[in-house]
Coordinates of C-alpha atoms in Angstrom, one line a residue:
X1026 CA 20.3 15.9 33.0
X1027 CA 20.0 18.7 35.6
X1028 CA 21.1 18.0 39.2
X1029 CA 17.5 18.1 40.5
X1030 CA 16.4 15.6 37.7
X1031 CA 19.2 13.3 38.7
X1032 CA 18.1 13.4 42.3
X1033 CA 14.5 12.5 41.2
X1034 CA 15.5 9.5 39.1
X1035 CA 15.5 6.9 41.9
X1036 CA 12.2 8.3 43.1
X1037 CA 10.4 8.2 39.8
X1038 CA 11.7 4.7 38.6
X1039 CA 8.9 2.1 38.6
X1040 CA 10.9 -0.9 37.3
X1041 CA 13.5 -3.1 39.1
X1042 CA 16.6 -1.2 40.2
X1043 CA 19.8 -1.9 38.3
X1044 CA 23.1 -2.4 40.2
X1045 CA 24.1 1.2 39.7
X1046 CA 20.8 2.5 40.9
X1047 CA 20.9 0.1 43.9
X1048 CA 24.3 1.3 44.8
X1049 CA 23.1 4.9 44.6
X1050 CA 19.9 4.5 46.7
X1051 CA 21.7 2.5 49.4
X1052 CA 24.9 4.6 49.6
X1053 CA 23.8 6.4 52.8
X1054 CA 22.7 3.2 54.5
X1055 CA 26.2 2.0 53.9
X1056 CA 27.7 5.1 55.2
X1057 CA 25.9 4.7 58.5
X1058 CA 27.2 1.0 58.7
X1059 CA 30.8 2.0 57.9
X1060 CA 30.8 5.0 60.3
X1061 CA 29.4 2.9 63.1
X1062 CA 32.0 0.2 62.6
X1063 CA 34.9 2.8 62.2
X1064 CA 34.1 4.7 65.5
X1065 CA 32.5 1.8 67.5
X1066 CA 29.1 3.4 67.8
X1067 CA 26.0 1.1 67.7
X1068 CA 24.5 1.6 64.3
X1069 CA 21.1 1.9 65.7
X1070 CA 22.2 4.8 67.9
X1071 CA 23.8 6.6 64.9
X1072 CA 20.8 6.0 62.8
X1073 CA 18.5 7.1 65.6
X1074 CA 20.3 10.3 66.4
X1075 CA 20.4 11.2 62.6
X1076 CA 16.7 10.5 62.2
X1077 CA 15.8 12.8 65.1
X1078 CA 18.0 15.5 63.7
X1079 CA 17.1 15.3 60.1
X1080 CA 15.1 12.3 59.3
X1081 CA 18.3 11.3 57.3
X1082 CA 17.8 14.2 54.9
X1083 CA 20.8 16.3 53.6
X1084 CA 18.7 19.4 52.6
X1085 CA 21.0 19.9 49.6
X1086 CA 23.7 21.5 51.9
X1087 CA 21.4 24.1 53.3
X1088 CA 21.6 24.9 57.0
X1089 CA 18.8 24.6 59.4
X1090 CA 17.6 27.3 61.7
X1091 CA 20.4 26.7 64.2
X1092 CA 23.1 26.2 61.5
X1093 CA 23.0 22.5 61.2
X1094 CA 24.1 20.7 58.1
X1095 CA 23.6 17.2 56.7
X1096 CA 22.0 14.1 58.0
X1097 CA 23.7 14.5 61.4
X1098 CA 22.8 18.1 61.7
X1099 CA 26.3 19.2 62.4
X1100 CA 26.3 22.9 63.3
X1101 CA 28.5 25.5 61.7
X1102 CA 27.0 28.9 62.5
X1103 CA 29.7 31.0 60.8
X1104 CA 29.2 29.2 57.5
X1105 CA 25.5 29.4 57.8
X1106 CA 25.6 33.2 58.5
X1107 CA 28.2 33.8 55.7
X1108 CA 26.2 31.8 53.1
X1109 CA 22.7 33.3 54.0
X1110 CA 21.1 35.4 51.3
X1111 CA 20.6 39.1 51.9
X1112 CA 17.9 40.4 49.8
X1113 CA 16.1 42.1 52.5
X1114 CA 13.2 39.7 52.7
X1115 CA 11.6 38.7 55.9
X1116 CA 12.8 35.1 55.4
X1117 CA 16.4 36.1 55.6
X1118 CA 16.2 37.1 59.1
X1119 CA 14.5 33.7 59.8
X1120 CA 17.6 31.8 58.7
X1121 CA 19.7 33.5 61.4
X1122 CA 20.7 30.7 63.8
X1123 CA 19.7 31.0 67.4
X1124 CA 21.2 29.8 70.7
X1125 CA 20.0 29.6 74.2
X1126 CA 21.2 32.3 76.5
X1127 CA 24.0 31.1 78.9
X1128 CA 25.0 28.2 76.7
X1129 CA 28.8 27.2 76.9
X1130 CA 30.9 28.9 74.3
X1131 CA 34.0 28.3 72.4
X1132 CA 37.1 30.4 72.3
X1133 CA 35.5 32.2 69.4
X1134 CA 32.6 33.3 71.5
X1135 CA 30.0 30.9 69.9
X1136 CA 28.1 28.2 72.0
X1137 CA 29.5 24.7 71.6
X1138 CA 26.1 23.5 70.3
X1139 CA 26.6 25.8 67.3
X1140 CA 30.1 24.6 66.3
X1141 CA 29.9 20.9 66.2
X1142 CA 30.7 20.5 62.5
X1143 CA 34.1 22.3 63.2
X1144 CA 34.9 19.9 66.0
X1145 CA 33.9 16.9 63.9
X1146 CA 36.1 18.1 61.1
X1147 CA 39.1 18.2 63.4
X1148 CA 38.4 14.7 64.7
X1149 CA 38.2 13.4 61.1
X1150 CA 41.2 15.5 59.9
X1151 CA 39.2 16.7 56.8
X1152 CA 38.1 20.3 55.7
X1153 CA 34.9 21.5 57.4
X1154 CA 33.5 22.2 53.9
X1155 CA 33.3 18.5 53.1
X1156 CA 31.1 17.9 56.2
X1157 CA 28.6 20.5 55.0
X1158 CA 28.1 19.0 51.5
X1159 CA 29.2 15.3 51.7
X1160 CA 26.6 13.3 53.5
X1161 CA 28.9 10.3 54.1
X1162 CA 31.6 12.5 55.8
X1163 CA 28.8 14.2 57.8
X1164 CA 27.7 10.8 59.1
X1165 CA 31.4 9.9 60.0
X1166 CA 31.7 13.3 61.8
X1167 CA 28.6 12.6 63.8
X1168 CA 29.9 9.1 64.8
X1169 CA 33.2 10.5 65.8
X1170 CA 31.6 13.1 68.1
X1171 CA 29.2 10.4 69.6
X1172 CA 32.3 8.2 70.3
X1173 CA 34.3 11.0 71.8
X1174 CA 31.3 12.0 74.0
X1175 CA 30.9 8.4 75.3
X1176 CA 34.5 8.3 76.3
X1177 CA 34.3 11.7 78.0
X1178 CA 31.5 10.3 80.1
X1179 CA 33.7 7.3 81.1
X1180 CA 31.3 4.9 79.4
X1181 CA 32.4 1.9 77.4
X1182 CA 32.0 1.9 73.6
X1183 CA 30.1 -1.3 73.6
X1184 CA 27.5 -2.6 71.2
X1185 CA 24.5 -2.2 73.6
X1186 CA 22.5 0.8 72.6
X1187 CA 21.2 1.2 76.1
X1188 CA 24.6 2.3 77.5
X1189 CA 24.7 5.4 75.1
X1190 CA 21.7 7.3 76.4
X1191 CA 23.9 9.9 78.1
X1192 CA 26.1 10.5 75.0
X1193 CA 22.9 11.0 73.0
X1194 CA 21.6 13.5 75.5
X1195 CA 24.8 15.4 75.3
X1196 CA 24.8 15.3 71.5
X1197 CA 21.6 17.3 71.5
X1198 CA 23.7 20.3 72.5
X1199 CA 21.0 21.5 74.7
X1200 CA 22.0 23.5 77.8
X1201 CA 18.7 22.4 79.5
X1202 CA 18.7 19.0 81.0
X1203 CA 14.9 18.4 80.4
X1204 CA 15.3 19.2 76.7
X1205 CA 18.4 17.1 76.4
X1206 CA 16.6 14.1 78.1
X1207 CA 13.6 14.6 75.8
X1208 CA 15.9 14.4 72.7
X1209 CA 17.5 11.2 74.1
X1210 CA 14.2 9.7 74.8
X1211 CA 12.9 10.5 71.4
X1212 CA 16.0 8.8 69.8
X1213 CA 15.4 5.7 71.9
X1214 CA 11.8 5.7 70.9
X1215 CA 12.8 5.7 67.2
X1216 CA 15.3 2.8 68.0
X1217 CA 12.5 0.8 69.7
X1218 CA 9.9 1.4 67.0
X1219 CA 12.3 1.4 63.9
X1220 CA 11.9 3.6 60.9
X1221 CA 12.2 3.5 57.1
X1222 CA 12.0 6.2 54.5
X1223 CA 13.3 7.5 51.2
X1224 CA 15.3 10.7 51.8
X1225 CA 15.3 14.0 50.0
X1226 CA 18.0 12.7 47.7
X1227 CA 16.4 9.5 46.9
X1228 CA 18.4 7.4 49.5
X1229 CA 16.7 4.4 51.0
X1230 CA 17.5 4.2 54.7
X1231 CA 16.0 1.8 57.3
X1232 CA 16.4 1.2 61.1
X1233 CA 15.1 -2.1 62.3
X1234 CA 12.9 -2.1 65.4
X1235 CA 14.5 -3.0 68.7
X1236 CA 11.5 -3.0 71.1
X1237 CA 13.6 -4.2 74.1
X1238 CA 16.1 -1.3 74.1
X1239 CA 15.8 0.8 77.3
X1240 CA 18.3 3.6 78.4
X1241 CA 20.6 2.9 81.2
X1242 CA 18.8 4.0 84.3
X1243 CA 22.2 5.2 85.9
X1244 CA 22.8 7.6 83.1
X1245 CA 19.3 9.0 83.3
X1246 CA 19.8 9.6 87.0
X1247 CA 23.3 11.1 86.4
X1248 CA 21.7 13.9 84.3
X1249 CA 19.9 15.0 87.5
X1250 CA 16.7 15.5 85.8
X1251 CA 13.7 17.1 87.5
X1252 CA 10.6 15.1 86.6
X1253 CA 8.5 16.7 83.8
X1254 CA 5.4 16.3 85.9
X1255 CA 7.1 18.4 88.7
X1256 CA 8.3 20.9 86.3
X1257 CA 4.9 21.3 84.6
X1258 CA 3.2 21.6 88.0
X1259 CA 5.6 24.3 89.0
X1260 CA 4.9 26.3 85.8
X1261 CA 1.2 25.7 86.1
X1262 CA 1.0 24.4 82.5
X1263 CA -1.3 21.9 80.8
X1264 CA 1.2 19.5 79.2
X1265 CA 1.8 15.7 79.2
X1266 CA 4.4 14.4 81.6
X1267 CA 6.5 13.5 78.6
X1268 CA 6.9 17.1 77.5
X1269 CA 8.5 19.8 79.6
X1270 CA 6.7 23.1 79.1
X1271 CA 7.1 26.8 80.3
X1272 CA 4.5 29.4 81.0
X1273 CA 4.7 32.8 79.3
X1274 CA 1.1 34.3 79.8
X1275 CA -0.8 36.2 77.2
X1276 CA -2.4 39.3 79.0
X1277 CA -6.2 39.8 79.4
X1278 CA -6.3 43.5 80.1
X1279 CA -7.7 46.7 78.9
X1280 CA -5.7 48.1 75.9
X1281 CA -8.1 50.7 74.9
X1282 CA -11.2 52.2 76.5
X1283 CA -13.7 49.4 77.0
X1284 CA -11.6 46.9 75.0
X1285 CA -9.9 44.0 76.6
X1286 CA -7.4 41.6 75.0
X1287 CA -5.7 39.5 73.9
X1288 CA -7.8 36.6 74.6
X1289 CA -11.3 35.9 76.1
X1290 CA -12.0 34.5 79.5
X1291 CA -14.2 31.4 79.3
X1292 CA -14.9 28.2 81.1
X1293 CA -14.5 25.6 78.4
X1294 CA -15.5 22.8 78.1
X1295 CA -18.3 23.6 80.6
X1296 CA -19.7 26.5 78.6
X1297 CA -18.5 25.3 75.1
X1298 CA -17.1 22.0 73.9
X1299 CA -13.5 22.2 72.5
X1300 CA -13.9 20.4 69.1
X1301 CA -10.7 21.4 67.1
X1302 CA -6.9 21.8 67.5
X1303 CA -5.5 24.2 65.0
X1304 CA -2.0 23.6 63.7
X1305 CA -0.2 27.0 62.8
X1306 CA 3.3 28.1 61.8
X1307 CA 4.5 31.5 62.9
X1308 CA 5.7 32.9 59.7
X1309 CA 8.0 34.8 62.1
X1310 CA 10.9 34.2 64.4
X1311 CA 10.0 32.7 67.7
X1312 CA 11.3 35.5 69.7
X1313 CA 9.1 38.0 67.9
X1314 CA 6.0 35.9 68.4
X1315 CA 6.6 35.6 72.2
X1316 CA 6.5 39.4 72.1
X1317 CA 3.4 39.5 70.0
X1318 CA 1.5 37.1 72.3
X1319 CA 2.3 39.4 75.4
X1320 CA 0.8 42.4 73.8
X1321 CA -2.8 42.9 74.8
X1322 CA -3.7 44.5 71.5
X1323 CA -2.4 41.6 69.4
X1324 CA -3.5 38.1 68.5
X1325 CA -3.1 35.2 70.9
X1326 CA -2.8 31.4 70.8
X1327 CA -2.5 28.7 73.5
X1328 CA 1.0 27.2 72.9
X1329 CA 4.3 28.0 70.9
X1330 CA 6.6 25.2 70.0
X1331 CA 10.3 26.1 69.1
X1332 CA 11.9 24.6 65.9
X1333 CA 15.3 23.6 67.0
X1334 CA 14.4 21.5 70.0
X1335 CA 10.6 21.3 70.3
X1336 CA 10.7 23.4 73.4
X1337 CA 6.9 24.2 74.4
X1338 CA 5.5 27.2 75.9
X1339 CA 1.9 27.8 77.0
X1340 CA 0.3 31.3 76.9
X1341 CA -3.4 30.9 77.3
X1342 CA -5.2 28.4 79.6
X1343 CA -7.2 25.9 77.4
X1344 CA -10.4 26.8 79.2
X1345 CA -10.1 30.4 77.6
X1346 CA -10.5 31.5 74.0
X1347 CA -7.6 32.5 72.0
X1348 CA -7.6 34.9 69.1
X1349 CA -5.8 32.8 66.5
X1350 CA -7.8 31.4 63.6
X1351 CA -9.5 34.4 62.0
X1352 CA -12.9 32.8 62.6
X1353 CA -14.6 33.6 65.9
X1354 CA -16.8 30.5 65.7
X1355 CA -13.7 28.3 65.3
X1356 CA -11.8 30.1 68.0
X1357 CA -14.5 29.5 70.5
X1358 CA -14.3 25.6 69.9
X1359 CA -10.5 25.2 69.3
X1360 CA -7.0 25.3 70.8
X1361 CA -4.4 27.1 68.7
X1362 CA -0.7 25.8 68.6
X1363 CA 1.9 27.9 66.9
X1364 CA 5.0 26.2 65.4
X1365 CA 8.0 28.3 64.8
X1366 CA 8.8 28.5 61.1
X1367 CA 8.0 29.5 57.6
X1368 CA 5.9 27.3 55.3
X1369 CA 8.2 28.1 52.3
X1370 CA 11.2 26.9 54.2
X1371 CA 10.3 23.5 55.6
X1372 CA 13.8 22.0 55.9
X1373 CA 15.0 24.9 57.8
X1374 CA 12.0 25.0 60.3
X1375 CA 9.9 21.8 60.3
X1376 CA 12.2 19.6 62.5
X1377 CA 11.6 16.2 63.8
X1378 CA 11.9 17.3 67.4
X1379 CA 9.2 19.9 66.8
X1380 CA 6.9 17.4 65.1
X1381 CA 7.2 15.0 68.0
X1382 CA 6.8 17.6 70.8
X1383 CA 3.6 18.9 68.9
X1384 CA 2.3 15.4 68.5
X1385 CA 2.8 14.6 72.2
X1386 CA 1.0 17.8 73.2
X1387 CA -1.9 17.1 70.7
X1388 CA -2.3 13.5 71.9
X1389 CA -2.7 14.9 75.5
X1390 CA -5.1 17.6 74.6
X1391 CA -7.2 15.3 72.3
X1392 CA -7.6 12.7 75.1
X1393 CA -8.4 15.5 77.7
X1394 CA -11.1 17.0 75.6
X1395 CA -12.3 14.0 73.7
X1396 CA -11.2 15.4 70.3
X1397 CA -11.1 12.8 67.5
X1398 CA -7.6 12.4 65.9
X1399 CA -8.6 13.0 62.3
X1400 CA -8.1 15.8 59.8
X1401 CA -11.7 17.1 60.4
X1402 CA -10.7 18.0 63.9
X1403 CA -7.0 18.3 63.8
X1404 CA -6.8 21.3 61.3
X1405 CA -4.3 23.4 59.6
X1406 CA -4.7 27.1 59.9
X1407 CA -5.3 26.9 56.1
X1408 CA -8.4 24.6 56.7
X1409 CA -10.2 27.2 58.8
X1410 CA -13.1 28.8 56.7
X1411 CA -13.6 32.6 56.3
X1412 CA -16.5 33.4 58.5
X1413 CA -18.1 35.5 55.8
X1414 CA -17.3 36.2 52.2
X1415 CA -15.3 39.4 52.6
X1416 CA -12.9 37.6 54.9
X1417 CA -11.9 34.7 52.6
X1418 CA -9.1 36.3 50.6
X1419 CA -7.3 37.2 53.9
X1420 CA -7.6 33.9 55.6
X1421 CA -4.1 32.2 56.3
X1422 CA -2.3 29.5 54.3
X1423 CA -0.1 27.9 57.1
X1424 CA 1.3 25.4 57.7
X1425 CA 1.3 24.9 53.9
X1426 CA 1.9 22.1 51.5
X1427 CA 5.2 20.9 53.1
X1428 CA 3.8 20.1 56.5
X1429 CA 4.0 16.3 56.5
X1430 CA 0.5 15.3 57.8
X1431 CA 1.0 11.6 57.2
X1432 CA 4.1 11.5 59.4
X1433 CA 2.4 13.7 62.0
X1434 CA -0.6 11.5 62.3
X1435 CA 1.7 8.4 62.6
X1436 CA 3.2 10.2 65.6
X1437 CA -0.3 10.9 66.9
X1438 CA -0.9 7.1 67.0
X1439 CA -3.6 7.5 64.5
X1440 CA -2.0 6.7 61.2
X1441 CA -4.0 7.7 58.0
X1442 CA -5.0 4.8 55.9
X1443 CA -7.6 3.3 53.6
X1444 CA -10.9 2.3 55.3
X1445 CA -12.7 1.1 52.2
X1446 CA -12.0 -0.3 48.8
X1447 CA -10.4 1.5 46.0
X1448 CA -13.7 2.1 44.3
X1449 CA -15.5 3.7 47.3
X1450 CA -17.6 6.8 46.7
X1451 CA -15.4 8.6 49.3
X1452 CA -11.7 9.0 49.3
X1453 CA -9.0 10.1 51.8
X1454 CA -6.1 12.1 50.2
X1455 CA -2.9 10.2 51.0
X1456 CA 0.0 10.8 48.7
X1457 CA 3.5 9.5 49.6
X1458 CA 5.1 12.6 51.0
X1459 CA 8.6 11.9 49.7
X1460 CA 7.8 11.1 46.1
X1461 CA 4.8 13.5 45.8
X1462 CA 6.9 16.4 44.5
X1463 CA 4.1 18.7 43.4
X1464 CA 5.9 21.8 41.8
X1465 CA 5.3 25.2 43.5
X1466 CA 6.5 28.7 42.9
X1467 CA 7.2 31.7 45.2
X1468 CA 9.3 30.1 48.0
X1469 CA 12.1 32.6 47.5
X1470 CA 10.5 35.2 45.1
X1471 CA 7.3 35.6 43.3
X1472 CA 6.9 33.3 40.3
X1473 CA 10.3 31.6 41.0
X1474 CA 10.1 27.8 41.1
X1475 CA 10.6 26.3 44.5
X1476 CA 13.2 23.6 44.9
X1477 CA 11.8 20.1 44.4
X1478 CA 10.4 18.9 47.7
X1479 CA 8.0 16.2 49.1
X1480 CA 4.5 17.6 49.7
X1481 CA 1.4 16.6 51.5
X1482 CA -0.8 18.4 48.9
X1483 CA -2.3 17.3 45.6
X1484 CA -3.1 19.8 42.7
X1485 CA -6.7 20.0 41.2
X1486 CA -7.5 20.6 37.4
X1487 CA -10.7 21.3 35.6
X1488 CA -10.2 18.2 33.3
X1489 CA -8.3 15.0 33.6
X1490 CA -5.1 16.5 32.3
X1491 CA -2.1 18.4 33.7
X1492 CA -2.4 20.6 30.7
X1493 CA -6.0 21.7 31.8
X1494 CA -6.5 25.0 33.7
X1495 CA -6.4 24.7 37.5
X1496 CA -9.7 24.7 39.4
X1497 CA -10.8 28.2 40.5
X1498 CA -11.7 29.4 44.0
X1499 CA -14.2 32.4 43.5
X1500 CA -14.1 33.3 47.2
X1501 CA -10.3 33.4 47.4
X1502 CA -10.1 35.2 44.0
X1503 CA -13.3 37.5 43.9
X1504 CA -11.9 39.5 41.1
X1505 CA -11.7 36.6 38.7
X1506 CA -7.9 36.1 39.0
X1507 CA -6.8 32.4 38.2
X1508 CA -5.6 29.9 40.8
X1509 CA -1.8 29.6 40.6
X1510 CA 1.0 27.2 41.5
X1511 CA 2.1 29.6 44.2
X1512 CA 3.1 28.0 47.4
X1513 CA 0.8 30.3 49.4
X1514 CA -2.3 29.8 47.0
X1515 CA -4.6 27.1 48.3
X1516 CA -7.3 27.6 45.6
X1517 CA -6.7 24.4 43.7
X1518 CA -5.2 22.2 46.4
X1519 CA -6.3 19.2 48.6
X1520 CA -4.2 17.9 51.4
X1521 CA -3.2 14.6 53.1
X1522 CA -6.0 13.2 55.4
X1523 CA -8.8 15.2 53.9
X1524 CA -11.8 13.4 52.6
X1525 CA -13.9 14.1 49.6
X1526 CA -16.8 12.5 47.6
X1527 CA -15.9 11.0 44.3
X1528 CA -17.7 12.6 41.2
X1529 CA -16.1 10.6 38.4
X1530 CA -13.2 8.3 37.5
X1531 CA -11.3 8.1 34.3
X1532 CA -8.2 5.8 34.0
X1533 CA -5.4 7.3 36.3
X1534 CA -7.7 10.3 37.1
X1535 CA -10.2 10.9 39.9
X1536 CA -12.6 13.8 40.1
X1537 CA -14.1 15.0 43.4
X1538 CA -16.7 17.6 44.3
X1539 CA -14.9 20.7 45.4
X1540 CA -16.3 24.2 45.9
X1541 CA -19.3 23.4 44.0
X1542 CA -17.5 22.0 40.9
X1543 CA -15.8 18.9 39.6
X1544 CA -12.1 18.9 40.3
X1545 CA -9.6 16.3 38.8
X1546 CA -6.4 15.0 40.2
X1547 CA -4.0 12.2 39.1
X1548 CA -4.6 9.0 41.1
X1549 CA -2.9 6.1 39.4
X1550 CA -3.6 2.7 41.0
X1551 CA 0.2 1.9 41.0
X1552 CA 0.9 4.9 43.1
X1553 CA -2.3 6.3 44.6
X1554 CA -2.7 9.9 45.9
X1555 CA -6.0 9.0 47.5
X1556 CA -7.4 5.8 48.9
X1557 CA -10.9 4.5 49.6
X1558 CA -12.7 5.7 52.7
X1559 CA -15.8 4.7 54.6
X1560 CA -17.9 7.5 55.9
X1561 CA -20.8 9.9 55.5
X1562 CA -21.6 12.4 53.0
X1563 CA -24.3 15.2 52.5
X1564 CA -26.2 16.0 49.4
X1565 CA -29.1 18.5 48.8
X1566 CA -32.5 17.3 49.7
X1567 CA -34.8 16.4 46.6
X1568 CA -36.3 19.5 45.0
X1569 CA -33.5 21.7 46.0
X1570 CA -31.3 23.1 43.2
X1571 CA -28.7 24.4 45.5
X1572 CA -28.1 25.0 49.2
X1573 CA -26.3 27.8 51.0
X1574 CA -22.8 27.1 52.3
X1575 CA -21.5 28.9 55.5
X1576 CA -18.2 29.6 57.1
X1577 CA -19.7 29.4 60.6
X1578 CA -22.8 27.8 62.3
X1579 CA -24.9 30.7 63.8
X1580 CA -27.8 30.2 66.3
X1581 CA -31.3 31.3 65.3
X1582 CA -32.3 34.8 66.2
X1583 CA -34.5 33.6 69.0
X1584 CA -31.6 32.2 70.8
X1585 CA -29.9 35.5 71.4
X1586 CA -30.4 37.3 74.8
X1587 CA -31.5 40.8 74.5
X1588 CA -28.1 42.3 75.2
X1589 CA -26.2 40.2 72.7
X1590 CA -26.2 41.4 69.1
X1591 CA -27.8 39.1 66.7
X1592 CA -25.4 37.7 64.1
X1593 CA -27.3 37.3 60.7
X1594 CA -26.5 34.4 58.4
X1595 CA -24.0 35.2 55.7
X1596 CA -23.6 32.5 53.1
X1597 CA -20.3 32.1 51.4
X1598 CA -19.9 32.9 47.6
X1599 CA -20.1 29.3 46.5
X1600 CA -22.8 26.9 45.3
X1601 CA -23.5 23.4 46.6
X1602 CA -25.7 22.0 43.8
X1603 CA -28.2 19.2 43.4
X1604 CA -26.5 15.9 42.9
X1605 CA -23.2 16.9 44.5
X1606 CA -21.8 15.2 47.6
X1607 CA -19.4 16.3 50.4
X1608 CA -17.8 14.4 53.2
X1609 CA -19.1 15.1 56.6
X1610 CA -17.8 14.1 60.1
X1611 CA -21.2 14.7 61.7
X1612 CA -23.4 17.5 63.0
X1613 CA -23.0 20.6 65.2
X1614 CA -25.5 23.0 66.8
X1615 CA -25.4 26.7 66.1
X1616 CA -23.4 28.6 68.5
X1617 CA -22.1 32.2 68.9
X1618 CA -19.4 33.4 71.3
X1619 CA -20.0 37.0 72.5
X1620 CA -16.6 38.5 73.6
X1621 CA -18.1 42.1 74.2
X1622 CA -15.9 44.3 76.3
X1623 CA -15.6 42.1 79.5
X1624 CA -13.0 42.8 82.0
X1625 CA -10.7 40.1 83.3
X1626 CA -12.9 39.0 86.2
X1627 CA -16.0 38.3 84.1
X1628 CA -16.5 35.2 81.9
X1629 CA -17.6 35.8 78.4
X1630 CA -20.8 34.4 77.0
X1631 CA -21.8 31.6 74.6
X1632 CA -25.1 31.7 72.8
X1633 CA -26.4 28.2 72.1
X1634 CA -29.0 27.7 69.4
X1635 CA -31.1 24.8 68.2
X1636 CA -30.2 25.0 64.6
X1637 CA -28.4 21.9 63.4
X1638 CA -25.6 22.0 60.9
X1639 CA -23.3 19.6 59.2
X1640 CA -19.5 20.3 58.9
X1641 CA -18.4 19.4 55.5
X1642 CA -15.1 19.2 53.7
X1643 CA -16.1 21.8 50.9
X1644 CA -12.9 23.0 49.4
X1645 CA -9.4 23.0 51.0
X1646 CA -11.2 24.6 53.9
X1647 CA -14.1 23.4 55.9
X1648 CA -17.7 24.7 55.7
X1649 CA -21.1 24.3 57.2
X1650 CA -24.6 23.5 55.8
X1651 CA -28.0 23.4 57.4
X1652 CA -29.3 20.0 58.3
X1653 CA -32.7 21.0 57.0
X1654 CA -31.1 21.5 53.5
X1655 CA -29.3 18.1 53.1
X1656 CA -29.7 14.4 53.4
X1657 CA -27.0 12.2 54.9
X1658 CA -25.8 9.2 52.8
X1659 CA -23.2 6.6 53.4
X1660 CA -20.3 6.0 51.0
X1661 CA -21.3 3.1 48.7
X1662 CA -24.9 4.3 48.4

């Protein structure tokens, strides 16, 4: 049996666990209990810190972006740099650990926050290499560091978690007090709410909820924190009080004769309702993205969230339109949030601190602009449609199949769940992220299998068999190429939270309508990958054999002022045929945003039409159909 197969064994087993299997899957839970007792650290504190650092995953000994190893994310930058691959790809540079300027350093010249593994190894009296690969030793090292930090603060090592807030804040390694406090507050939020999951190595770990635990007020005061609200007001940013944000503005200035960038001045939501929040990943280092967003000739977005600690920076006011989605219709109605990272390296970049900072920001923005917290309004960049046929092949694929949408929506306070019976005509895609290990290729090299990993995506076939060909996307592959299992190829993929109309069911397989065709996916009742949903669908009106599908909802020609160029309809290269149904979240009127050559003192213009469209989940991406072409039906009819 291969090593990867051995790791999957506990995940794939459906029968009762034998004693040896039980011992295996509970080994990490016991390691937390033993380390907590050995170093007199409350077990809930140790579990909470580890959850915030790694969600208890070991990442097979691979370091994070800041050189962190194992469940406790103990940092060893020298080892991370020495072990990094050097094949000249862009992703290699992305693995280079980063540190904040001015952070305290060791005698070797590295910041303390990047050498916690070495210090933990000395406390344990074991080789540092063991803490990089042995999860139990890694947990012991984290417990030893927490205990030492508590003693340095002059605090008793008692069993009350509330007295450990300061040690937790210090454990974050942040040189910024607000970021350290946010980390500690996140840990105590986990302690209050509890958590349970199966890790990347098949370990079952749980933390019981302790809703009454609150941090010691004296320790919070001792950190001399400036209130987030005051910090955000000082920076002039639009962020919740629970999230400290900085302001690094994107310029709106002339970069060529008569051309202004890199965003458009507007007055949303007065001139245009904000309907979407777009989740991006940067596919570049955070530092380079900050340089990009300050270039008037480049793209722009509203916020950037840093991987290692969830630090958030605003660049464009939400009233203004960023250049981020590749679709001007969507840009005019959306807020773009970039997350530092690479979709093919989720363990390195998609940190719990980043997820939580993002969720806090999105909750705040959704409430401010009355945006529904669902997957039809909180979109991935990979869900944005190409505005016209020629743009489809170049549309983006981030944040990819490894972004944990189910976890993200739980953090948003809008958990994804079944809203109808299992036999509903509409389904919500909802696989278990940890056990849904859809195989992909291309994470490290074209055609090379990616390491087994939990996924939010489900693969689609032309027949109810994994031996059948994959579903094809004629827009993405206009030259007739086949869909692939590549991690960047979304042509035969559906994702957690998306909703689709059921076309047929056969045993453990379900077919949905997808890009004008019937698409099959495995959906066993014992471990469903999609659940019943209540909601609305559209279908072509009687007498219509097919209806056109659009990547934007344009106004009618008569709605355009004389000095604004008319945007003709441009159907996408797909067919929505009679008898097919597609999920819709409702209607929208045609609109066009005219960004034509305005200087920074003049607001840009929105053209509002009377044409009514329905937004539908057509493939992996959204699409629009005219209301005059379709009827609306309820699931179950």
